[in-house]
Amino acid sequence: MAALEAAPVQLGTTEAQLDNDQGEARIGSNFDERGPDSSAISSFDHISPWALDIGGSLIKLVYFSREDNCSENDAMKRIAKKEGEVSNCSKNYRVLDGKLYFAKFETSKINECLDFIQSKQLHRSGCRFQEAPVNNNTIVKATGGGAYKFADLFKEKLGVSLDKEDEMDCLVAGANFLLKAVPHEAFTYMDGQKEFVQINPNDLFPYLLVNIGSGVSMIKVDGDGKYERVSGTCVGGGTFWGLGRLLTNCKSFDELLELSHRGNNRVIDMLVGDIFGGMDYAKIGLSATAIASSFGKAISENKELEDYRPEDVGRSLLRLISNNIGQIAYLNALLFGFKRIFFGGFFIRGHEDAMDTISVAVQFWSKGEAKAMFLSHEGFLGALGAFKSFEKHGLGNLMAHHLVEHSSMALPHVELNTLC
Ligand SMILES: Nc1ncnc2c1ncn2[C@@H]1O[C@H](COP(=O)(O)OP(=O)(O)OP(=O)(O)O)[C@@H](O)[C@H]1O
Ligand SMILES: CC(C)(CO)[C@@H](O)C(=O)NCCC(=O)O
């Protein structure tokens, strides 16, 4: 069973140029100069950009698909509407509606990803860049360590060449794009309350981006393409899932999340009150309910792992990992005087306990000065960044202009679909 995320996002795109010299469809840098003609529409069918982020735990796929039922007439009506709306849209623009799809797969089950790509015929519909050698097949943007590790596999099984993009470049590009272009992308989460944060695109920088994947990267972002990876920790999402699996026997990440949600960490964690006879240690600002030592109770009780409920173990583990990341993130923000910290990566998965713990850690250590913020498309930063990097190959308007334009519809949060 492959866990798949595939909530489509509506967006428009400009037509692709048919390069008759090569007798094949190509994306040309001057495609926005061309007027509408029906051959160009059909050529676009064969040019569906897609991009991959192949991480240590998960493969993220972002792909564009033209709306199948978009008739010539509909397309023309939409063009007319867009001409009124978009100031730099030339009269000759053809706008075809389509959707941006998101999907994810476990990296350890990469064959499910390959099957999915084949079932959607994506391997036949990637891009050819103008500078690519003529005998090259489909070329796809790919980031993450797996872009190196699995390049031969993609070539061998699908005939697809992975055009590698740097992982940090992509994370930052994806985050900047989402934060600038998508309303309701960023939100705070505390005590069960989710509040969207209005981001002024002209006042976004600097900020700290904390990407919690298998491991954690902390990136100081000063502008578009201007960043430095200032820290990281190997205690991340992979640690939660790996240790959690061993300690609870959960068979899936979702099961572990669900289980830990029902658990009580106080059964295993040693609290300040456990040490102070139920009292706060007020002088140093620690309440009786604060965790003094994660998993600390387990040392003093004559119990085996089996004597603890997996729910409680999962909850303690989630607290441990989230607290630790929240604290390291805050310390890095402090180092650079940043008040804004955005957390991404698939560890978060919109999971309220993780977000709540991270928020409390940031609030506690910063004495309320800094704020943890989360991203609605947290797990797809790298993949979106890789997708956006098609810009370098003359797909600038397709990626930036129209994604931004359509983002005013607010991208829906990706929902889990299950593909059997
Ligand atoms: N269905 C899932 N299966 C496995 N892990 C999941 C799942 N959903 C969320 N996760 C969590 O997300 C983490 C992976 O996040 P993400 O995809 O952002 O990182 P990655 O790209 O795989 O890792 P890295 O960037 O470190 O190579 C996992 O380690 C786990 O904690
Ligand atoms: C190695 C990467 C960048 C791969 O995505 C990630 O897993 C990570 O940031 N790990 C933490 C490594 C460290 O800085 O200790």
mmCIF file of N, CA and C in Angstrom, residues 80-204:
data_model
loop_
_atom_site.group_PDB
_atom_site.id
_atom_site.type_symbol
_atom_site.label_atom_id
_atom_site.label_comp_id
_atom_site.label_asym_id
_atom_site.label_seq_id
_atom_site.Cartn_x
_atom_site.Cartn_y
_atom_site.Cartn_z
ATOM 1 N N ALA A 80 -9.574 35.667 -22.005
ATOM 2 C CA ALA A 80 -10.196 36.985 -21.989
ATOM 3 C C ALA A 80 -10.255 37.509 -20.557
ATOM 4 N N LYS A 81 -10.619 36.635 -19.631
ATOM 5 C CA LYS A 81 -10.736 37.056 -18.243
ATOM 6 C C LYS A 81 -9.367 37.471 -17.712
ATOM 7 N N LYS A 82 -8.365 36.667 -18.014
ATOM 8 C CA LYS A 82 -7.030 36.921 -17.482
ATOM 9 C C LYS A 82 -6.453 38.232 -18.034
ATOM 10 N N GLU A 83 -6.772 38.535 -19.266
ATOM 11 C CA GLU A 83 -6.225 39.758 -19.851
ATOM 12 C C GLU A 83 -6.635 40.964 -19.022
ATOM 13 N N GLY A 84 -7.864 40.907 -18.508
ATOM 14 C CA GLY A 84 -8.328 42.008 -17.677
ATOM 15 C C GLY A 84 -7.636 42.022 -16.321
ATOM 16 N N GLU A 85 -7.273 40.833 -15.855
ATOM 17 C CA GLU A 85 -6.784 40.730 -14.475
ATOM 18 C C GLU A 85 -5.282 40.945 -14.313
ATOM 19 N N VAL A 86 -4.540 40.515 -15.298
ATOM 20 C CA VAL A 86 -3.094 40.465 -15.104
ATOM 21 C C VAL A 86 -2.408 41.542 -15.936
ATOM 22 N N SER A 87 -1.756 42.445 -15.251
ATOM 23 C CA SER A 87 -1.237 43.610 -15.941
ATOM 24 C C SER A 87 -0.160 43.269 -16.982
ATOM 25 N N ASN A 88 0.731 42.331 -16.671
ATOM 26 C CA ASN A 88 1.807 42.059 -17.622
ATOM 27 C C ASN A 88 1.492 40.880 -18.539
ATOM 28 N N CYS A 89 0.227 40.598 -18.690
ATOM 29 C CA CYS A 89 -0.176 39.482 -19.539
ATOM 30 C C CYS A 89 -0.418 40.022 -20.953
ATOM 31 N N SER A 90 0.389 39.573 -21.874
ATOM 32 C CA SER A 90 0.245 40.119 -23.221
ATOM 33 C C SER A 90 -1.026 39.597 -23.876
ATOM 34 N N LYS A 91 -1.476 40.284 -24.898
ATOM 35 C CA LYS A 91 -2.725 39.914 -25.550
ATOM 36 C C LYS A 91 -2.635 38.524 -26.176
ATOM 37 N N ASN A 92 -1.435 38.147 -26.520
ATOM 38 C CA ASN A 92 -1.276 36.861 -27.185
ATOM 39 C C ASN A 92 -1.154 35.669 -26.241
ATOM 40 N N TYR A 93 -1.261 35.973 -24.973
ATOM 41 C CA TYR A 93 -1.114 34.886 -24.016
ATOM 42 C C TYR A 93 -2.216 33.848 -24.165
ATOM 43 N N ARG A 94 -1.845 32.618 -24.178
ATOM 44 C CA ARG A 94 -2.853 31.580 -24.051
ATOM 45 C C ARG A 94 -2.708 31.009 -22.648
ATOM 46 N N VAL A 95 -3.795 30.949 -21.946
ATOM 47 C CA VAL A 95 -3.734 30.390 -20.609
ATOM 48 C C VAL A 95 -4.554 29.114 -20.567
ATOM 49 N N LEU A 96 -3.914 28.042 -20.243
ATOM 50 C CA LEU A 96 -4.616 26.771 -20.118
ATOM 51 C C LEU A 96 -4.697 26.428 -18.644
ATOM 52 N N ASP A 97 -5.860 26.008 -18.229
ATOM 53 C CA ASP A 97 -5.967 25.658 -16.826
ATOM 54 C C ASP A 97 -5.430 24.265 -16.585
ATOM 55 N N GLY A 98 -4.924 24.094 -15.429
ATOM 56 C CA GLY A 98 -4.411 22.785 -15.061
ATOM 57 C C GLY A 98 -4.331 22.703 -13.559
ATOM 58 N N LYS A 99 -3.797 21.615 -13.090
ATOM 59 C CA LYS A 99 -3.702 21.432 -11.652
ATOM 60 C C LYS A 99 -2.297 21.001 -11.273
ATOM 61 N N LEU A 100 -1.909 21.440 -10.117
ATOM 62 C CA LEU A 100 -0.630 20.997 -9.578
ATOM 63 C C LEU A 100 -0.935 19.917 -8.542
ATOM 64 N N TYR A 101 -0.356 18.765 -8.738
ATOM 65 C CA TYR A 101 -0.637 17.645 -7.846
ATOM 66 C C TYR A 101 0.560 17.353 -6.959
ATOM 67 N N PHE A 102 0.278 16.919 -5.767
ATOM 68 C CA PHE A 102 1.326 16.548 -4.822
ATOM 69 C C PHE A 102 1.152 15.081 -4.449
ATOM 70 N N ALA A 103 2.252 14.369 -4.399
ATOM 71 C CA ALA A 103 2.168 12.965 -3.980
ATOM 72 C C ALA A 103 3.403 12.620 -3.160
ATOM 73 N N LYS A 104 3.259 11.666 -2.251
ATOM 74 C CA LYS A 104 4.463 11.232 -1.538
ATOM 75 C C LYS A 104 4.473 9.712 -1.382
ATOM 76 N N PHE A 105 5.664 9.181 -1.276
ATOM 77 C CA PHE A 105 5.892 7.739 -1.176
ATOM 78 C C PHE A 105 7.026 7.508 -0.196
ATOM 79 N N GLU A 106 7.011 6.353 0.416
ATOM 80 C CA GLU A 106 8.153 6.033 1.275
ATOM 81 C C GLU A 106 9.348 5.714 0.387
ATOM 82 N N THR A 107 10.501 6.266 0.749
ATOM 83 C CA THR A 107 11.699 6.060 -0.070
ATOM 84 C C THR A 107 12.059 4.570 -0.127
ATOM 85 N N SER A 108 11.790 3.867 0.953
ATOM 86 C CA SER A 108 12.115 2.431 0.982
ATOM 87 C C SER A 108 11.213 1.636 0.023
ATOM 88 N N LYS A 109 10.128 2.273 -0.427
ATOM 89 C CA LYS A 109 9.239 1.608 -1.393
ATOM 90 C C LYS A 109 9.249 2.377 -2.704
ATOM 91 N N ILE A 110 10.443 2.654 -3.179
ATOM 92 C CA ILE A 110 10.590 3.515 -4.353
ATOM 93 C C ILE A 110 9.877 2.945 -5.586
ATOM 94 N N ASN A 111 9.719 1.626 -5.615
ATOM 95 C CA ASN A 111 9.023 1.023 -6.764
ATOM 96 C C ASN A 111 7.588 1.512 -6.889
ATOM 97 N N GLU A 112 6.972 1.818 -5.754
ATOM 98 C CA GLU A 112 5.603 2.346 -5.808
ATOM 99 C C GLU A 112 5.587 3.721 -6.482
ATOM 100 N N CYS A 113 6.637 4.468 -6.255
ATOM 101 C CA CYS A 113 6.757 5.785 -6.908
ATOM 102 C C CYS A 113 6.950 5.591 -8.415
ATOM 103 N N LEU A 114 7.812 4.643 -8.761
ATOM 104 C CA LEU A 114 8.058 4.395 -10.196
ATOM 105 C C LEU A 114 6.768 3.936 -10.873
ATOM 106 N N ASP A 115 6.017 3.051 -10.199
ATOM 107 C CA ASP A 115 4.748 2.563 -10.771
ATOM 108 C C ASP A 115 3.765 3.714 -10.958
ATOM 109 N N PHE A 116 3.728 4.595 -9.966
ATOM 110 C CA PHE A 116 2.800 5.731 -10.027
ATOM 111 C C PHE A 116 3.143 6.635 -11.216
ATOM 112 N N ILE A 117 4.438 6.903 -11.363
ATOM 113 C CA ILE A 117 4.889 7.767 -12.464
ATOM 114 C C ILE A 117 4.495 7.132 -13.804
ATOM 115 N N GLN A 118 4.661 5.824 -13.854
ATOM 116 C CA GLN A 118 4.299 5.123 -15.087
ATOM 117 C C GLN A 118 2.784 5.161 -15.316
ATOM 118 N N SER A 119 2.030 4.957 -14.244
ATOM 119 C CA SER A 119 0.571 4.921 -14.402
ATOM 120 C C SER A 119 0.034 6.270 -14.860
ATOM 121 N N LYS A 120 0.709 7.335 -14.480
ATOM 122 C CA LYS A 120 0.287 8.678 -14.899
ATOM 123 C C LYS A 120 0.964 9.096 -16.200
ATOM 124 N N GLN A 121 1.785 8.221 -16.722
ATOM 125 C CA GLN A 121 2.500 8.513 -17.981
ATOM 126 C C GLN A 121 3.426 9.712 -17.853
ATOM 127 N N LEU A 122 3.831 9.999 -16.620
ATOM 128 C CA LEU A 122 4.680 11.176 -16.432
ATOM 129 C C LEU A 122 6.040 10.985 -17.091
ATOM 130 N N HIS A 123 6.493 9.737 -17.120
ATOM 131 C CA HIS A 123 7.830 9.498 -17.686
ATOM 132 C C HIS A 123 7.879 9.832 -19.172
ATOM 133 N N ARG A 124 6.700 9.944 -19.775
ATOM 134 C CA ARG A 124 6.672 10.322 -21.196
ATOM 135 C C ARG A 124 6.439 11.819 -21.369
ATOM 136 N N SER A 125 6.194 12.507 -20.247
ATOM 137 C CA SER A 125 5.728 13.885 -20.416
ATOM 138 C C SER A 125 6.547 14.917 -19.653
ATOM 139 N N GLY A 126 7.752 14.587 -19.291
ATOM 140 C CA GLY A 126 8.602 15.588 -18.655
ATOM 141 C C GLY A 126 9.071 16.592 -19.681
ATOM 142 N N CYS A 127 10.083 17.322 -19.345
ATOM 143 C CA CYS A 127 10.548 18.384 -20.244
ATOM 144 C C CYS A 127 11.838 18.011 -20.953
ATOM 145 N N ARG A 128 12.037 18.654 -22.088
ATOM 146 C CA ARG A 128 13.354 18.643 -22.715
ATOM 147 C C ARG A 128 13.834 20.079 -22.666
ATOM 148 N N PHE A 129 15.012 20.265 -22.140
ATOM 149 C CA PHE A 129 15.531 21.619 -22.094
ATOM 150 C C PHE A 129 16.256 21.904 -23.393
ATOM 151 N N GLN A 130 16.292 23.166 -23.745
ATOM 152 C CA GLN A 130 16.897 23.508 -25.029
ATOM 153 C C GLN A 130 18.369 23.132 -25.098
ATOM 154 N N GLU A 131 19.031 23.193 -23.910
ATOM 155 C CA GLU A 131 20.459 22.896 -23.932
ATOM 156 C C GLU A 131 20.747 21.396 -23.805
ATOM 157 N N ALA A 132 19.684 20.588 -23.643
ATOM 158 C CA ALA A 132 19.912 19.155 -23.448
ATOM 159 C C ALA A 132 20.326 18.484 -24.757
ATOM 160 N N PRO A 133 21.177 17.464 -24.653
ATOM 161 C CA PRO A 133 21.549 16.742 -25.868
ATOM 162 C C PRO A 133 20.316 16.135 -26.528
ATOM 163 N N VAL A 134 20.326 16.074 -27.837
ATOM 164 C CA VAL A 134 19.147 15.641 -28.587
ATOM 165 C C VAL A 134 18.717 14.218 -28.216
ATOM 166 N N ASN A 135 19.700 13.354 -27.912
ATOM 167 C CA ASN A 135 19.331 11.963 -27.643
ATOM 168 C C ASN A 135 18.860 11.735 -26.210
ATOM 169 N N ASN A 136 18.769 12.798 -25.428
ATOM 170 C CA ASN A 136 18.317 12.638 -24.052
ATOM 171 C C ASN A 136 16.805 12.496 -23.994
ATOM 172 N N ASN A 137 16.333 11.626 -23.115
ATOM 173 C CA ASN A 137 14.891 11.465 -22.985
ATOM 174 C C ASN A 137 14.340 12.497 -22.017
ATOM 175 N N THR A 138 13.250 12.122 -21.408
ATOM 176 C CA THR A 138 12.607 13.004 -20.448
ATOM 177 C C THR A 138 13.578 13.439 -19.349
ATOM 178 N N ILE A 139 13.526 14.717 -19.053
ATOM 179 C CA ILE A 139 14.386 15.239 -17.992
ATOM 180 C C ILE A 139 13.508 15.819 -16.898
ATOM 181 N N VAL A 140 13.845 15.449 -15.688
ATOM 182 C CA VAL A 140 13.016 15.867 -14.581
ATOM 183 C C VAL A 140 13.883 16.505 -13.512
ATOM 184 N N LYS A 141 13.382 17.545 -12.910
ATOM 185 C CA LYS A 141 14.127 18.170 -11.828
ATOM 186 C C LYS A 141 14.029 17.307 -10.584
ATOM 187 N N ALA A 142 15.143 17.112 -9.931
ATOM 188 C CA ALA A 142 15.130 16.276 -8.726
ATOM 189 C C ALA A 142 16.089 16.832 -7.696
ATOM 190 N N THR A 143 15.654 16.793 -6.446
ATOM 191 C CA THR A 143 16.520 17.235 -5.359
ATOM 192 C C THR A 143 16.507 16.187 -4.255
ATOM 193 N N GLY A 144 17.249 16.451 -3.176
ATOM 194 C CA GLY A 144 17.380 15.474 -2.090
ATOM 195 C C GLY A 144 18.477 14.469 -2.433
ATOM 196 N N GLY A 145 18.959 13.796 -1.402
ATOM 197 C CA GLY A 145 20.052 12.842 -1.590
ATOM 198 C C GLY A 145 19.728 11.758 -2.597
ATOM 199 N N GLY A 146 18.457 11.401 -2.669
ATOM 200 C CA GLY A 146 18.035 10.327 -3.574
ATOM 201 C C GLY A 146 18.166 10.677 -5.047
ATOM 202 N N ALA A 147 18.283 11.973 -5.328
ATOM 203 C CA ALA A 147 18.482 12.380 -6.725
ATOM 204 C C ALA A 147 19.817 11.832 -7.220
ATOM 205 N N TYR A 148 20.757 11.652 -6.302
ATOM 206 C CA TYR A 148 22.052 11.053 -6.646
ATOM 207 C C TYR A 148 21.951 9.532 -6.565
ATOM 208 N N LYS A 149 21.381 9.085 -5.429
ATOM 209 C CA LYS A 149 21.362 7.647 -5.148
ATOM 210 C C LYS A 149 20.558 6.850 -6.185
ATOM 211 N N PHE A 150 19.441 7.452 -6.638
ATOM 212 C CA PHE A 150 18.536 6.686 -7.492
ATOM 213 C C PHE A 150 18.548 7.129 -8.960
ATOM 214 N N ALA A 151 19.524 7.956 -9.329
ATOM 215 C CA ALA A 151 19.551 8.467 -10.710
ATOM 216 C C ALA A 151 19.579 7.320 -11.721
ATOM 217 N N ASP A 152 20.395 6.312 -11.458
ATOM 218 C CA ASP A 152 20.516 5.189 -12.410
ATOM 219 C C ASP A 152 19.211 4.402 -12.497
ATOM 220 N N LEU A 153 18.564 4.242 -11.346
ATOM 221 C CA LEU A 153 17.304 3.488 -11.316
ATOM 222 C C LEU A 153 16.232 4.164 -12.178
ATOM 223 N N PHE A 154 16.137 5.497 -12.051
ATOM 224 C CA PHE A 154 15.138 6.228 -12.848
ATOM 225 C C PHE A 154 15.449 6.114 -14.338
ATOM 226 N N LYS A 155 16.727 6.177 -14.635
ATOM 227 C CA LYS A 155 17.138 6.091 -16.043
ATOM 228 C C LYS A 155 16.807 4.695 -16.589
ATOM 229 N N GLU A 156 17.158 3.705 -15.789
ATOM 230 C CA GLU A 156 17.008 2.314 -16.229
ATOM 231 C C GLU A 156 15.528 1.901 -16.333
ATOM 232 N N LYS A 157 14.742 2.249 -15.286
ATOM 233 C CA LYS A 157 13.352 1.770 -15.249
ATOM 234 C C LYS A 157 12.392 2.635 -16.067
ATOM 235 N N LEU A 158 12.664 3.948 -16.104
ATOM 236 C CA LEU A 158 11.705 4.850 -16.755
ATOM 237 C C LEU A 158 12.286 5.621 -17.934
ATOM 238 N N GLY A 159 13.581 5.517 -18.105
ATOM 239 C CA GLY A 159 14.225 6.305 -19.159
ATOM 240 C C GLY A 159 14.212 7.788 -18.838
ATOM 241 N N VAL A 160 14.140 8.096 -17.551
ATOM 242 C CA VAL A 160 14.062 9.491 -17.125
ATOM 243 C C VAL A 160 15.413 9.930 -16.556
ATOM 244 N N SER A 161 15.883 11.088 -16.984
ATOM 245 C CA SER A 161 17.133 11.623 -16.433
ATOM 246 C C SER A 161 16.806 12.622 -15.328
ATOM 247 N N LEU A 162 17.449 12.431 -14.190
ATOM 248 C CA LEU A 162 17.211 13.353 -13.082
ATOM 249 C C LEU A 162 18.202 14.508 -13.175
ATOM 250 N N ASP A 163 17.659 15.702 -13.334
ATOM 251 C CA ASP A 163 18.494 16.898 -13.379
ATOM 252 C C ASP A 163 18.581 17.439 -11.947
ATOM 253 N N LYS A 164 19.752 17.292 -11.348
ATOM 254 C CA LYS A 164 19.866 17.503 -9.901
ATOM 255 C C LYS A 164 19.912 18.983 -9.521
ATOM 256 N N GLU A 165 19.130 19.285 -8.515
ATOM 257 C CA GLU A 165 19.128 20.633 -7.944
ATOM 258 C C GLU A 165 19.528 20.524 -6.481
ATOM 259 N N ASP A 166 20.277 21.489 -5.998
ATOM 260 C CA ASP A 166 20.739 21.431 -4.618
ATOM 261 C C ASP A 166 19.565 21.465 -3.630
ATOM 262 N N GLU A 167 19.661 20.608 -2.625
ATOM 263 C CA GLU A 167 18.557 20.453 -1.671
ATOM 264 C C GLU A 167 18.257 21.740 -0.890
ATOM 265 N N MET A 168 19.302 22.409 -0.422
ATOM 266 C CA MET A 168 19.072 23.638 0.373
ATOM 267 C C MET A 168 18.513 24.753 -0.515
ATOM 268 N N ASP A 169 19.062 24.852 -1.745
ATOM 269 C CA ASP A 169 18.521 25.838 -2.701
ATOM 270 C C ASP A 169 17.017 25.628 -2.859
ATOM 271 N N CYS A 170 16.639 24.365 -3.016
ATOM 272 C CA CYS A 170 15.229 24.049 -3.278
ATOM 273 C C CYS A 170 14.352 24.311 -2.061
ATOM 274 N N LEU A 171 14.853 23.963 -0.879
ATOM 275 C CA LEU A 171 14.063 24.209 0.340
ATOM 276 C C LEU A 171 13.774 25.696 0.481
ATOM 277 N N VAL A 172 14.816 26.497 0.273
ATOM 278 C CA VAL A 172 14.658 27.945 0.434
ATOM 279 C C VAL A 172 13.746 28.505 -0.667
ATOM 280 N N ALA A 173 13.955 28.047 -1.893
ATOM 281 C CA ALA A 173 13.111 28.543 -2.998
ATOM 282 C C ALA A 173 11.648 28.180 -2.755
ATOM 283 N N GLY A 174 11.414 26.944 -2.296
ATOM 284 C CA GLY A 174 10.039 26.505 -2.031
ATOM 285 C C GLY A 174 9.410 27.313 -0.904
ATOM 286 N N ALA A 175 10.174 27.524 0.163
ATOM 287 C CA ALA A 175 9.631 28.272 1.311
ATOM 288 C C ALA A 175 9.360 29.727 0.919
ATOM 289 N N ASN A 176 10.312 30.359 0.241
ATOM 290 C CA ASN A 176 10.116 31.760 -0.159
ATOM 291 C C ASN A 176 8.902 31.904 -1.069
ATOM 292 N N PHE A 177 8.798 30.974 -2.006
ATOM 293 C CA PHE A 177 7.663 31.035 -2.923
ATOM 294 C C PHE A 177 6.332 30.926 -2.161
ATOM 295 N N LEU A 178 6.234 29.925 -1.308
ATOM 296 C CA LEU A 178 4.975 29.714 -0.582
ATOM 297 C C LEU A 178 4.655 30.899 0.326
ATOM 298 N N LEU A 179 5.691 31.386 1.018
ATOM 299 C CA LEU A 179 5.446 32.466 1.974
ATOM 300 C C LEU A 179 5.065 33.769 1.286
ATOM 301 N N LYS A 180 5.624 33.984 0.108
ATOM 302 C CA LYS A 180 5.320 35.235 -0.600
ATOM 303 C C LYS A 180 4.008 35.153 -1.357
ATOM 304 N N ALA A 181 3.718 33.968 -1.884
ATOM 305 C CA ALA A 181 2.640 33.898 -2.867
ATOM 306 C C ALA A 181 1.342 33.306 -2.361
ATOM 307 N N VAL A 182 1.428 32.535 -1.318
ATOM 308 C CA VAL A 182 0.222 31.798 -0.925
ATOM 309 C C VAL A 182 -0.369 32.349 0.374
ATOM 310 N N PRO A 183 -1.530 32.962 0.273
ATOM 311 C CA PRO A 183 -2.173 33.444 1.493
ATOM 312 C C PRO A 183 -2.512 32.243 2.371
ATOM 313 N N HIS A 184 -2.497 32.412 3.623
ATOM 314 C CA HIS A 184 -2.796 31.326 4.563
ATOM 315 C C HIS A 184 -1.799 30.187 4.494
ATOM 316 N N GLU A 185 -0.580 30.487 4.082
ATOM 317 C CA GLU A 185 0.436 29.433 4.089
ATOM 318 C C GLU A 185 1.012 29.261 5.493
ATOM 319 N N ALA A 186 1.259 30.389 6.159
ATOM 320 C CA ALA A 186 1.916 30.316 7.469
ATOM 321 C C ALA A 186 0.890 30.451 8.586
ATOM 322 N N PHE A 187 1.121 29.698 9.642
ATOM 323 C CA PHE A 187 0.203 29.799 10.779
ATOM 324 C C PHE A 187 0.940 29.478 12.079
ATOM 325 N N THR A 188 0.365 29.957 13.165
ATOM 326 C CA THR A 188 0.879 29.576 14.479
ATOM 327 C C THR A 188 -0.059 28.525 15.057
ATOM 328 N N TYR A 189 0.457 27.758 15.983
ATOM 329 C CA TYR A 189 -0.396 26.740 16.609
ATOM 330 C C TYR A 189 -0.036 26.647 18.087
ATOM 331 N N MET A 190 -1.012 26.942 18.924
ATOM 332 C CA MET A 190 -0.743 26.888 20.369
ATOM 333 C C MET A 190 -2.041 26.580 21.108
ATOM 334 N N ASP A 191 -1.986 25.689 22.054
ATOM 335 C CA ASP A 191 -3.163 25.315 22.855
ATOM 336 C C ASP A 191 -4.373 24.984 21.978
ATOM 337 N N GLY A 192 -4.119 24.269 20.919
ATOM 338 C CA GLY A 192 -5.218 23.843 20.055
ATOM 339 C C GLY A 192 -5.730 24.938 19.124
ATOM 340 N N GLN A 193 -5.124 26.104 19.180
ATOM 341 C CA GLN A 193 -5.595 27.224 18.345
ATOM 342 C C GLN A 193 -4.674 27.423 17.146
ATOM 343 N N LYS A 194 -5.246 27.338 15.965
ATOM 344 C CA LYS A 194 -4.477 27.600 14.758
ATOM 345 C C LYS A 194 -4.813 29.013 14.278
ATOM 346 N N GLU A 195 -3.798 29.825 14.103
ATOM 347 C CA GLU A 195 -4.051 31.193 13.619
ATOM 348 C C GLU A 195 -3.177 31.481 12.420
ATOM 349 N N PHE A 196 -3.811 31.862 11.317
ATOM 350 C CA PHE A 196 -3.022 32.169 10.125
ATOM 351 C C PHE A 196 -2.290 33.486 10.316
ATOM 352 N N VAL A 197 -1.096 33.536 9.741
ATOM 353 C CA VAL A 197 -0.265 34.737 9.881
ATOM 354 C C VAL A 197 -0.195 35.427 8.523
ATOM 355 N N GLN A 198 -0.509 36.686 8.534
ATOM 356 C CA GLN A 198 -0.427 37.471 7.294
ATOM 357 C C GLN A 198 1.042 37.801 7.036
ATOM 358 N N ILE A 199 1.561 37.371 5.919
ATOM 359 C CA ILE A 199 2.965 37.659 5.613
ATOM 360 C C ILE A 199 3.023 38.782 4.582
ATOM 361 N N ASN A 200 3.765 39.809 4.896
ATOM 362 C CA ASN A 200 3.994 40.862 3.909
ATOM 363 C C ASN A 200 5.189 40.428 3.052
ATOM 364 N N PRO A 201 4.968 40.147 1.763
ATOM 365 C CA PRO A 201 6.062 39.653 0.919
ATOM 366 C C PRO A 201 7.258 40.603 0.892
ATOM 367 N N ASN A 202 7.010 41.887 1.163
ATOM 368 C CA ASN A 202 8.122 42.853 1.151
ATOM 369 C C ASN A 202 8.845 42.921 2.494
ATOM 370 N N ASP A 203 8.307 42.194 3.444
ATOM 371 C CA ASP A 203 8.935 42.233 4.770
ATOM 372 C C ASP A 203 9.072 40.798 5.306
ATOM 373 N N LEU A 204 9.546 39.940 4.451
ATOM 374 C CA LEU A 204 9.638 38.522 4.835
ATOM 375 C C LEU A 204 10.982 38.197 5.485
#
